[in-house]
C-alpha positions as a Python dict, from the first residue, in 0.01 Angstrom:
ca = {
    (1, 'M'): (0, 0, 0),
    (2, 'E'): (207, 305, -84),
    (3, 'T'): (378, 383, -417),
    (4, 'L'): (702, 578, -405),
    (5, 'L'): (823, 773, -709),
    (6, 'N'): (1149, 867, -537),
    (7, 'P'): (1315, 565, -378),
    (8, 'S'): (1545, 784, -171),
    (9, 'K'): (1255, 892, 50),
    (10, 'T'): (1140, 571, 208),
    (11, 'P'): (934, 596, 528),
    (12, 'N'): (1034, 358, 801),
    (13, 'L'): (701, 178, 845),
    (14, 'F'): (638, -193, 875),
    (15, 'I'): (372, -205, 606),
    (16, 'P'): (390, -352, 256),
    (17, 'K'): (556, -115, 13),
    (18, 'T'): (605, -120, -358),
    (19, 'H'): (914, 52, -501),
    (20, 'L'): (902, 166, -861),
    (21, 'F'): (1254, 222, -990),
    (22, 'K'): (1380, 464, -1249),
    (23, 'P'): (1303, 424, -1615),
    (24, 'Y'): (1639, 274, -1696),
    (25, 'F'): (1499, -60, -1569),
    (26, 'L'): (1251, -50, -1855),
    (27, 'H'): (1355, -266, -2149),
    (28, 'S'): (1135, -281, -2456),
    (29, 'N'): (1180, -397, -2812),
    (30, 'F'): (861, -217, -2918),
    (31, 'N'): (890, -35, -3250),
    (32, 'P'): (608, 217, -3315),
    (33, 'Q'): (403, 118, -3617),
    (34, 'P'): (47, 186, -3731),
    (35, 'H'): (-191, 19, -3490),
    (36, 'S'): (-345, -303, -3607),
    (37, 'S'): (-515, -582, -3422),
    (38, 'F'): (-302, -827, -3620),
    (39, 'N'): (40, -670, -3539),
    (40, 'R'): (128, -732, -3181),
    (41, 'R'): (463, -630, -3029),
    (42, 'P'): (548, -766, -2684),
    (43, 'L'): (652, -512, -2422),
    (44, 'S'): (852, -652, -2131),
    (45, 'I'): (900, -477, -1799),
    (46, 'T'): (1123, -602, -1520),
    (47, 'I'): (1020, -482, -1174),
    (48, 'T'): (1220, -554, -863),
    (49, 'C'): (1023, -529, -539),
    (50, 'K'): (1131, -561, -182),
    (51, 'V'): (854, -650, 60),
    (52, 'K'): (896, -585, 432),
    (53, 'T'): (669, -734, 694),
    (54, 'S'): (673, -758, 1071),
    (55, 'Q'): (838, -1094, 1035),
    (56, 'G'): (1035, -1017, 725),
    (57, 'R'): (1369, -935, 878),
    (58, 'K'): (1491, -1285, 795),
    (59, 'N'): (1441, -1214, 426),
    (60, 'D'): (1640, -888, 426),
    (61, 'G'): (1845, -845, 115),
    (62, 'K'): (1641, -1087, -88),
    (63, 'N'): (1477, -925, -388),
    (64, 'I'): (1179, -1067, -571),
    (65, 'S'): (1184, -1013, -945),
    (66, 'K'): (896, -1058, -1183),
    (67, 'K'): (880, -1006, -1555),
    (68, 'I'): (563, -855, -1696),
    (69, 'V'): (498, -888, -2067),
    (70, 'L'): (273, -624, -2226),
    (71, 'T'): (136, -601, -2578),
    (72, 'D'): (22, -307, -2785),
    (73, 'S'): (-331, -452, -2831),
    (74, 'A'): (-602, -596, -2612),
    (75, 'P'): (-567, -963, -2520),
    (76, 'E'): (-799, -1219, -2668),
    (77, 'L'): (-1114, -1303, -2478),
    (78, 'S'): (-1150, -1643, -2325),
    (79, 'N'): (-1439, -1874, -2414),
    (80, 'E'): (-1618, -1794, -2087),
    (81, 'E'): (-1588, -1420, -2146),
    (82, 'I'): (-1722, -1462, -2499),
    (83, 'K'): (-2024, -1650, -2365),
    (84, 'A'): (-2088, -1391, -2095),
    (85, 'K'): (-2066, -1100, -2339),
    (86, 'P'): (-2420, -997, -2440),
    (87, 'K'): (-2503, -1019, -2804),
    (88, 'G'): (-2687, -763, -3013),
    (89, 'G'): (-3023, -874, -2869),
    (90, 'G'): (-2916, -818, -2507),
    (91, 'K'): (-3083, -478, -2490),
    (92, 'A'): (-3406, -617, -2634),
    (93, 'W'): (-3398, -904, -2383),
    (94, 'G'): (-3358, -652, -2099),
    (95, 'V'): (-3663, -462, -2221),
    (96, 'I'): (-3862, -785, -2237),
    (97, 'K'): (-3760, -877, -1881),
    (98, 'K'): (-3865, -535, -1751),
    (99, 'F'): (-4194, -535, -1942),
    (100, 'P'): (-4398, -736, -1684),
    (101, 'K'): (-4284, -506, -1402),
    (102, 'R'): (-4382, -200, -1599),
    (103, 'V'): (-4722, -347, -1678),
    (104, 'L'): (-4777, -431, -1309),
    (105, 'A'): (-4675, -79, -1211),
    (106, 'I'): (-4926, 71, -1455),
    (107, 'L'): (-5211, -162, -1353),
    (108, 'S'): (-5153, -106, -981),
    (109, 'N'): (-5179, 271, -1024),
    (110, 'L'): (-5442, 402, -781),
    (111, 'P'): (-5587, 676, -1008),
    (112, 'L'): (-5634, 417, -1283),
    (113, 'A'): (-5822, 183, -1049),
    (114, 'I'): (-6045, 467, -927),
    (115, 'G'): (-6122, 564, -1287),
    (116, 'E'): (-6213, 204, -1367),
    (117, 'M'): (-6448, 188, -1069),
    (118, 'F'): (-6624, 507, -1177),
    (119, 'T'): (-6653, 372, -1532),
    (120, 'V'): (-6813, 50, -1409),
    (121, 'A'): (-7053, 248, -1190),
    (122, 'G'): (-7146, 472, -1484),
    (123, 'L'): (-7211, 176, -1712),
    (124, 'M'): (-7428, 12, -1444),
    (125, 'A'): (-7631, 331, -1406),
    (126, 'L'): (-7670, 349, -1784),
    (127, 'G'): (-7782, -14, -1792),
    (128, 'T'): (-8045, 67, -1531),
    (129, 'A'): (-8172, 366, -1730),
    (130, 'I'): (-8190, 176, -2060),
    (131, 'D'): (-8450, -100, -2079),
    (132, 'Q'): (-8271, -432, -2120),
    (133, 'G'): (-8354, -723, -2348),
    (134, 'E'): (-8608, -548, -2568),
    (135, 'S'): (-8648, -598, -2943),
    (136, 'P'): (-8462, -368, -3187),
    (137, 'E'): (-8790, -205, -3289),
    (138, 'Y'): (-8837, -89, -2931),
    (139, 'Y'): (-8505, 99, -2938),
    (140, 'F'): (-8583, 240, -3283),
    (141, 'Q'): (-8886, 410, -3132),
    (142, 'K'): (-8735, 490, -2792),
    (143, 'Y'): (-8412, 647, -2922),
    (144, 'P'): (-8485, 774, -3276),
    (145, 'E'): (-8221, 942, -3487),
    (146, 'E'): (-8456, 1235, -3552),
    (147, 'N'): (-8455, 1331, -3184),
    (148, 'P'): (-8128, 1210, -3025),
    (149, 'I'): (-8078, 1235, -2649),
    (150, 'F'): (-7813, 1492, -2556),
    (151, 'G'): (-7780, 1563, -2925),
    (152, 'F'): (-7599, 1239, -3015),
    (153, 'F'): (-7736, 934, -2828),
    (154, 'T'): (-7957, 723, -3056),
    (155, 'W'): (-8048, 361, -3103),
    (156, 'R'): (-7721, 306, -3292),
    (157, 'W'): (-7525, 355, -2969),
    (158, 'V'): (-7750, 109, -2786),
    (159, 'L'): (-7734, -170, -3042),
    (160, 'T'): (-7373, -120, -3157),
    (161, 'L'): (-7218, -115, -2810),
    (162, 'G'): (-7454, -380, -2672),
    (163, 'F'): (-7624, -150, -2422),
    (164, 'D'): (-7948, -346, -2475),
    (165, 'H'): (-7777, -623, -2274),
    (166, 'M'): (-7539, -403, -2078),
    (167, 'F'): (-7416, -651, -1818),
    (168, 'S'): (-7298, -901, -2078),
    (169, 'S'): (-7176, -647, -2335),
    (170, 'P'): (-6806, -644, -2435),
    (171, 'V'): (-6766, -286, -2308),
    (172, 'F'): (-6890, -368, -1958),
    (173, 'L'): (-6711, -703, -1932),
    (174, 'G'): (-6385, -553, -2061),
    (175, 'T'): (-6397, -273, -1804),
    (176, 'L'): (-6477, -525, -1532),
    (177, 'I'): (-6183, -747, -1633),
    (178, 'L'): (-5951, -445, -1636),
    (179, 'L'): (-6065, -348, -1285),
    (180, 'G'): (-6012, -703, -1160),
    (181, 'T'): (-5664, -706, -1313),
    (182, 'S'): (-5579, -379, -1138),
    (183, 'L'): (-5698, -518, -805),
    (184, 'M'): (-5483, -830, -844),
    (185, 'A'): (-5181, -622, -950),
    (186, 'C'): (-5222, -392, -650),
    (187, 'T'): (-5253, -691, -417),
    (188, 'Y'): (-4942, -854, -562),
    (189, 'T'): (-4718, -547, -578),
    (190, 'T'): (-4832, -352, -271),
    (191, 'Q'): (-5047, -535, -18),
    (192, 'I'): (-4867, -869, -1),
    (193, 'P'): (-4520, -706, 39),
    (194, 'L'): (-4661, -489, 319),
    (195, 'V'): (-4779, -800, 502),
    (196, 'K'): (-4440, -964, 457),
    (197, 'V'): (-4261, -660, 595),
    (198, 'A'): (-4502, -637, 889),
    (199, 'R'): (-4437, -1000, 980),
    (200, 'R'): (-4061, -953, 996),
    (201, 'W'): (-3935, -902, 1347),
    (202, 'S'): (-3581, -861, 1473),
    (203, 'F'): (-3414, -778, 1801),
    (204, 'L'): (-3200, -467, 1832),
    (205, 'Q'): (-2891, -568, 2024),
    (206, 'S'): (-2727, -232, 2097),
    (207, 'A'): (-2857, 54, 2304),
    (208, 'D'): (-2748, 304, 2036),
    (209, 'S'): (-2967, 143, 1772),
    (210, 'I'): (-3263, 155, 2011),
    (211, 'R'): (-3205, 523, 2087),
    (212, 'K'): (-3205, 598, 1713),
    (213, 'Q'): (-3568, 487, 1685),
    (214, 'E'): (-3839, 748, 1641),
    (215, 'F'): (-3960, 691, 1997),
    (216, 'S'): (-3732, 562, 2270),
    (217, 'D'): (-3710, 582, 2647),
    (218, 'T'): (-3509, 441, 2937),
    (219, 'L'): (-3674, 252, 3222),
    (220, 'P'): (-3406, 183, 3484),
    (221, 'Q'): (-3617, -36, 3713),
    (222, 'A'): (-3834, -208, 3449),
    (223, 'S'): (-3849, -583, 3396),
    (224, 'V'): (-3862, -726, 3043),
    (225, 'S'): (-4110, -997, 3144),
    (226, 'D'): (-4340, -747, 3317),
    (227, 'L'): (-4324, -519, 3012),
    (228, 'G'): (-4416, -814, 2789),
    (229, 'V'): (-4724, -888, 3003),
    (230, 'I'): (-4834, -524, 2982),
    (231, 'L'): (-4790, -516, 2604),
    (232, 'M'): (-4979, -842, 2559),
    (233, 'G'): (-5265, -696, 2761),
    (234, 'A'): (-5266, -398, 2521),
    (235, 'G'): (-5307, -627, 2220),
    (236, 'Y'): (-4945, -660, 2109),
    (237, 'E'): (-4777, -975, 1980),
    (238, 'V'): (-4470, -1020, 2205),
    (239, 'F'): (-4148, -1213, 2134),
    (240, 'L'): (-3873, -1268, 2390),
    (241, 'K'): (-3514, -1365, 2317),
    (242, 'G'): (-3289, -1360, 2620),
    (243, 'P'): (-3283, -1007, 2760),
    (244, 'S'): (-3442, -863, 2443),
    (245, 'L'): (-3811, -808, 2370),
    (246, 'Y'): (-3990, -735, 2042),
    (247, 'A'): (-4362, -650, 2012),
    (248, 'F'): (-4582, -546, 1722),
    (249, 'K'): (-4948, -462, 1674),
    (250, 'G'): (-5187, -416, 1383),
    (251, 'L'): (-5086, -711, 1165),
    (252, 'A'): (-5452, -798, 1106),
    (253, 'G'): (-5503, -453, 958),
    (254, 'R'): (-5248, -538, 692),
    (255, 'F'): (-5470, -823, 575),
    (256, 'A'): (-5782, -604, 553),
    (257, 'P'): (-5706, -454, 207),
    (258, 'I'): (-5632, -800, 73),
    (259, 'G'): (-5967, -922, 206),
    (260, 'V'): (-6145, -627, 46),
    (261, 'H'): (-5978, -696, -288),
    (262, 'L'): (-6069, -1066, -273),
    (263, 'A'): (-6430, -983, -187),
    (264, 'M'): (-6453, -742, -482),
    (265, 'L'): (-6302, -1001, -714),
    (266, 'L'): (-6550, -1266, -600),
    (267, 'I'): (-6844, -1029, -646),
    (268, 'M'): (-6730, -931, -994),
    (269, 'A'): (-6664, -1293, -1091),
    (270, 'G'): (-7008, -1401, -968),
    (271, 'G'): (-7182, -1111, -1141),
    (272, 'T'): (-6997, -1179, -1465),
    (273, 'L'): (-7078, -1549, -1455),
    (274, 'S'): (-7443, -1471, -1382),
    (275, 'A'): (-7462, -1218, -1665),
    (276, 'T'): (-7291, -1435, -1925),
    (277, 'G'): (-7397, -1788, -1825),
    (278, 'S'): (-7757, -1771, -1706),
    (279, 'F'): (-8109, -1778, -1851),
    (280, 'R'): (-8394, -1539, -1786),
    (281, 'G'): (-8757, -1524, -1881),
    (282, 'S'): (-9104, -1435, -1761),
    (283, 'V'): (-9450, -1562, -1848),
    (284, 'T'): (-9804, -1492, -1733),
    (285, 'V'): (-9992, -1820, -1690),
    (286, 'P'): (-10362, -1839, -1598),
    (287, 'Q'): (-10468, -2068, -1321),
    (288, 'G'): (-10507, -2427, -1441),
    (289, 'L'): (-10269, -2401, -1738),
    (290, 'N'): (-9915, -2526, -1800),
    (291, 'F'): (-9586, -2408, -1950),
    (292, 'V'): (-9246, -2567, -2022),
    (293, 'M'): (-8944, -2402, -1863),
    (294, 'G'): (-8729, -2418, -2177),
    (295, 'D'): (-8996, -2235, -2377),
    (296, 'V'): (-8986, -1921, -2162),
    (297, 'L'): (-8615, -1907, -2068),
    (298, 'G'): (-8368, -1730, -2295),
    (299, 'P'): (-7986, -1715, -2271),
    (300, 'T'): (-7826, -1398, -2139),
    (301, 'G'): (-7469, -1458, -2257),
    (302, 'F'): (-7228, -1673, -2454),
    (303, 'L'): (-7168, -1908, -2158),
    (304, 'S'): (-7534, -2001, -2114),
    (305, 'T'): (-7586, -2377, -2137),
    (306, 'P'): (-7929, -2542, -2097),
    (307, 'T'): (-7981, -2830, -1853),
    (308, 'E'): (-8223, -3122, -1827),
    (309, 'A'): (-8451, -2913, -1608),
    (310, 'F'): (-8549, -2715, -1919),
    (311, 'N'): (-8776, -3005, -2018),
    (312, 'T'): (-8977, -2976, -1695),
    (313, 'E'): (-9343, -2880, -1730),
    (314, 'V'): (-9494, -2640, -1474),
    (315, 'H'): (-9863, -2652, -1388),
    (316, 'V'): (-10036, -2364, -1203),
    (317, 'N'): (-10271, -2532, -960),
    (318, 'K'): (-10403, -2223, -785),
    (319, 'F'): (-10338, -1857, -720),
    (320, 'Y'): (-10481, -1680, -418),
    (321, 'M'): (-10416, -1384, -187),
    (322, 'D'): (-10430, -1314, 186),
    (323, 'Y'): (-10581, -989, 316),
    (324, 'Y'): (-10548, -768, 619),
    (325, 'D'): (-10857, -667, 815),
    (326, 'S'): (-10846, -335, 630),
    (327, 'G'): (-10886, -514, 298),
    (328, 'E'): (-10528, -460, 181),
    (329, 'V'): (-10341, -756, 32),
    (330, 'S'): (-10091, -907, 276),
    (331, 'Q'): (-9950, -1199, 75),
    (332, 'F'): (-9967, -1368, -267),
    (333, 'H'): (-9959, -1745, -308),
    (334, 'T'): (-9912, -1966, -614),
    (335, 'D'): (-9947, -2343, -595),
    (336, 'L'): (-9721, -2504, -858),
    (337, 'S'): (-9656, -2864, -964),
    (338, 'L'): (-9354, -2977, -1168),
    (339, 'F'): (-9378, -3275, -1408),
    (340, 'D'): (-9100, -3455, -1595),
    (341, 'M'): (-9120, -3567, -1956),
    (342, 'N'): (-9306, -3884, -1855),
    (343, 'G'): (-9580, -3685, -1683),
    (344, 'K'): (-9467, -3778, -1332),
    (345, 'E'): (-9493, -3508, -1065),
    (346, 'V'): (-9141, -3448, -934),
    (347, 'M'): (-9212, -3151, -706),
    (348, 'R'): (-9494, -2942, -570),
    (349, 'K'): (-9471, -2620, -373),
    (350, 'T'): (-9676, -2312, -289),
    (351, 'L'): (-9479, -1999, -369),
    (352, 'S'): (-9512, -1673, -179),
    (353, 'V'): (-9328, -1343, -168),
    (354, 'N'): (-8961, -1399, -69),
    (355, 'D'): (-9013, -1777, -83),
    (356, 'P'): (-8936, -1893, -440),
    (357, 'L'): (-8927, -2243, -588),
    (358, 'R'): (-8587, -2391, -675),
    (359, 'Y'): (-8544, -2697, -894),
    (360, 'G'): (-8250, -2816, -1105),
    (361, 'G'): (-8066, -2486, -1076),
    (362, 'I'): (-8374, -2289, -1183),
    (363, 'T'): (-8546, -2044, -949),
    (364, 'I'): (-8909, -1945, -1002),
    (365, 'Y'): (-9035, -1620, -845),
    (366, 'Q'): (-9365, -1443, -836),
    (367, 'T'): (-9307, -1110, -1009),
    (368, 'D'): (-9657, -985, -1093),
    (369, 'W'): (-10020, -1078, -1102),
    (370, 'S'): (-10327, -979, -1302),
    (371, 'F'): (-10676, -1091, -1406),
    (372, 'S'): (-10687, -1260, -1745),
    (373, 'A'): (-11052, -1364, -1746),
    (374, 'L'): (-11359, -1373, -1529),
    (375, 'Q'): (-11561, -1695, -1511),
    (376, 'I'): (-11936, -1669, -1455),
    (377, 'L'): (-12225, -1914, -1431),
    (378, 'K'): (-12572, -1839, -1577),
    (379, 'D'): (-12872, -2049, -1487),
    (380, 'G'): (-12651, -2344, -1408),
    (381, 'E'): (-12470, -2314, -1736),
    (382, 'G'): (-12107, -2236, -1783),
    (383, 'P'): (-11864, -2139, -1668),
    (384, 'F'): (-11823, -1861, -1925),
    (385, 'N'): (-11490, -1678, -1954),
    (386, 'L'): (-11502, -1302, -1990),
    (387, 'A'): (-11173, -1148, -2094),
    (388, 'M'): (-11058, -869, -1865),
    (389, 'A'): (-10837, -573, -1940),
    (390, 'P'): (-10636, -352, -1703),
    (391, 'L'): (-10772, -7, -1635),
    (392, 'T'): (-10552, 294, -1572),
    (393, 'I'): (-10597, 449, -1228),
    (394, 'N'): (-10392, 676, -1005),
    (395, 'G'): (-10182, 516, -735),
    (396, 'D'): (-10033, 169, -700),
    (397, 'K'): (-10362, -23, -697),
    (398, 'K'): (-10471, -242, -988),
    (399, 'L'): (-10811, -229, -1152),
    (400, 'F'): (-10942, -462, -1423),
    (401, 'G'): (-11267, -448, -1614),
    (402, 'T'): (-11483, -644, -1855),
    (403, 'F'): (-11824, -608, -2023),
    (404, 'L'): (-12113, -849, -1976),
    (405, 'P'): (-12386, -811, -2239),
    (406, 'V'): (-12746, -836, -2122),
    (407, 'G'): (-13047, -900, -2344),
    (408, 'D'): (-13036, -940, -2718),
    (409, 'T'): (-12676, -948, -2825),
    (410, 'D'): (-12773, -914, -3193),
    (411, 'S'): (-12937, -577, -3134),
    (412, 'S'): (-12763, -261, -3251),
    (413, 'N'): (-12810, -110, -2906),
    (414, 'V'): (-12664, -377, -2682),
    (415, 'K'): (-12704, -326, -2312),
    (416, 'G'): (-12498, -481, -2043),
    (417, 'M'): (-12287, -411, -1738),
    (418, 'Y'): (-11925, -335, -1658),
    (419, 'I'): (-11754, -558, -1409),
    (420, 'D'): (-11461, -400, -1229),
    (421, 'A'): (-11227, -619, -1025),
    (422, 'C'): (-10968, -484, -783),
    (423, 'S'): (-10748, -717, -578),
    (424, 'G'): (-10988, -1003, -617),
    (425, 'S'): (-11317, -825, -544),
    (426, 'A'): (-11568, -756, -819),
    (427, 'V'): (-11807, -463, -861),
    (428, 'Y'): (-12094, -484, -1107),
    (429, 'C'): (-12214, -166, -1272),
    (430, 'P'): (-12526, -215, -1491),
    (431, 'I'): (-12571, 24, -1782),
}
């Protein structure tokens, strides 16, 4: 459309034209007054237009007149426009709508995720260095305020931040939850869209669009079907549509980061559940004695819930060891029997290293062994129990000893013998 300010110069073209005539066609009863939204003065304009088209010769000489009425103020808004106009809270609503995207962008930040992983690793190392589950008095002596480690680390840090139960402390669990959130945000905002993009395939129809690709070539005597067979043999997924072929490779690699993230989330969820919802305990029981599971198991977190198996009584039937020909211990065995509250044996098993007992969600391992007493017979009398104590020696071997009085025990100069036991063998040393 072309606008002509001088009607005398009219190009002879068969296209729509609009002719704007001189100002003497303008009629207005507008009287200038101070502007007010309540004083409106109509302004009328009469415009005569002559439209020419390729088939408009029949309408030659016919003018089309329209009257346009203008006002000196803006027209009133319709009801629909009033509803669509945002109110004063529109800006706040826009900020609220953008808030989740901003949070996802922050959580999916790679440097943040790396920092969280290093923080979790540091807390785990600290939990390994600090003895877990000990009484407060132990930490008072281990980390006194008079001699702080690194000049500031004392028992207050351990007990205040929960480092005495590191893996169920709020600091560790909070960092773990933040890391899991970052992994899920990264998967949602980055990895899943990459998979969706990789799965999209389309056929380029024109030769120009193909030549614009990063790599392109022309094979004058090539067959599309033969090329598809070759690409399939090279591991490509091939799609044919008429004379066009599309192939892609490496889609499985797009799923690999998602699999890694899911594996990490499962590991963290399992570790958190184990740290906050399990029970732990240890007890040294002499052969022939009993203990109740609930008496030796303590909760490790706020999700720990006891079960009926806690009422089960465990009886140690026998403990024995296997030896190599050299005399070294090859295996430890513990014969256990489990009894319910009515005294009925519900299970019996001989434990060994790497072969624990499992019952009612409770797993019983062998963690250590020692001599508690030595039983002896004298002249057909007994047995007599002699308490044994561990002796400190170099190396990883264990040595226990006891004292057997000989002669008059009421004498001020009591004589006797030491009995040393190592891995089940006893050595008597008279003195």
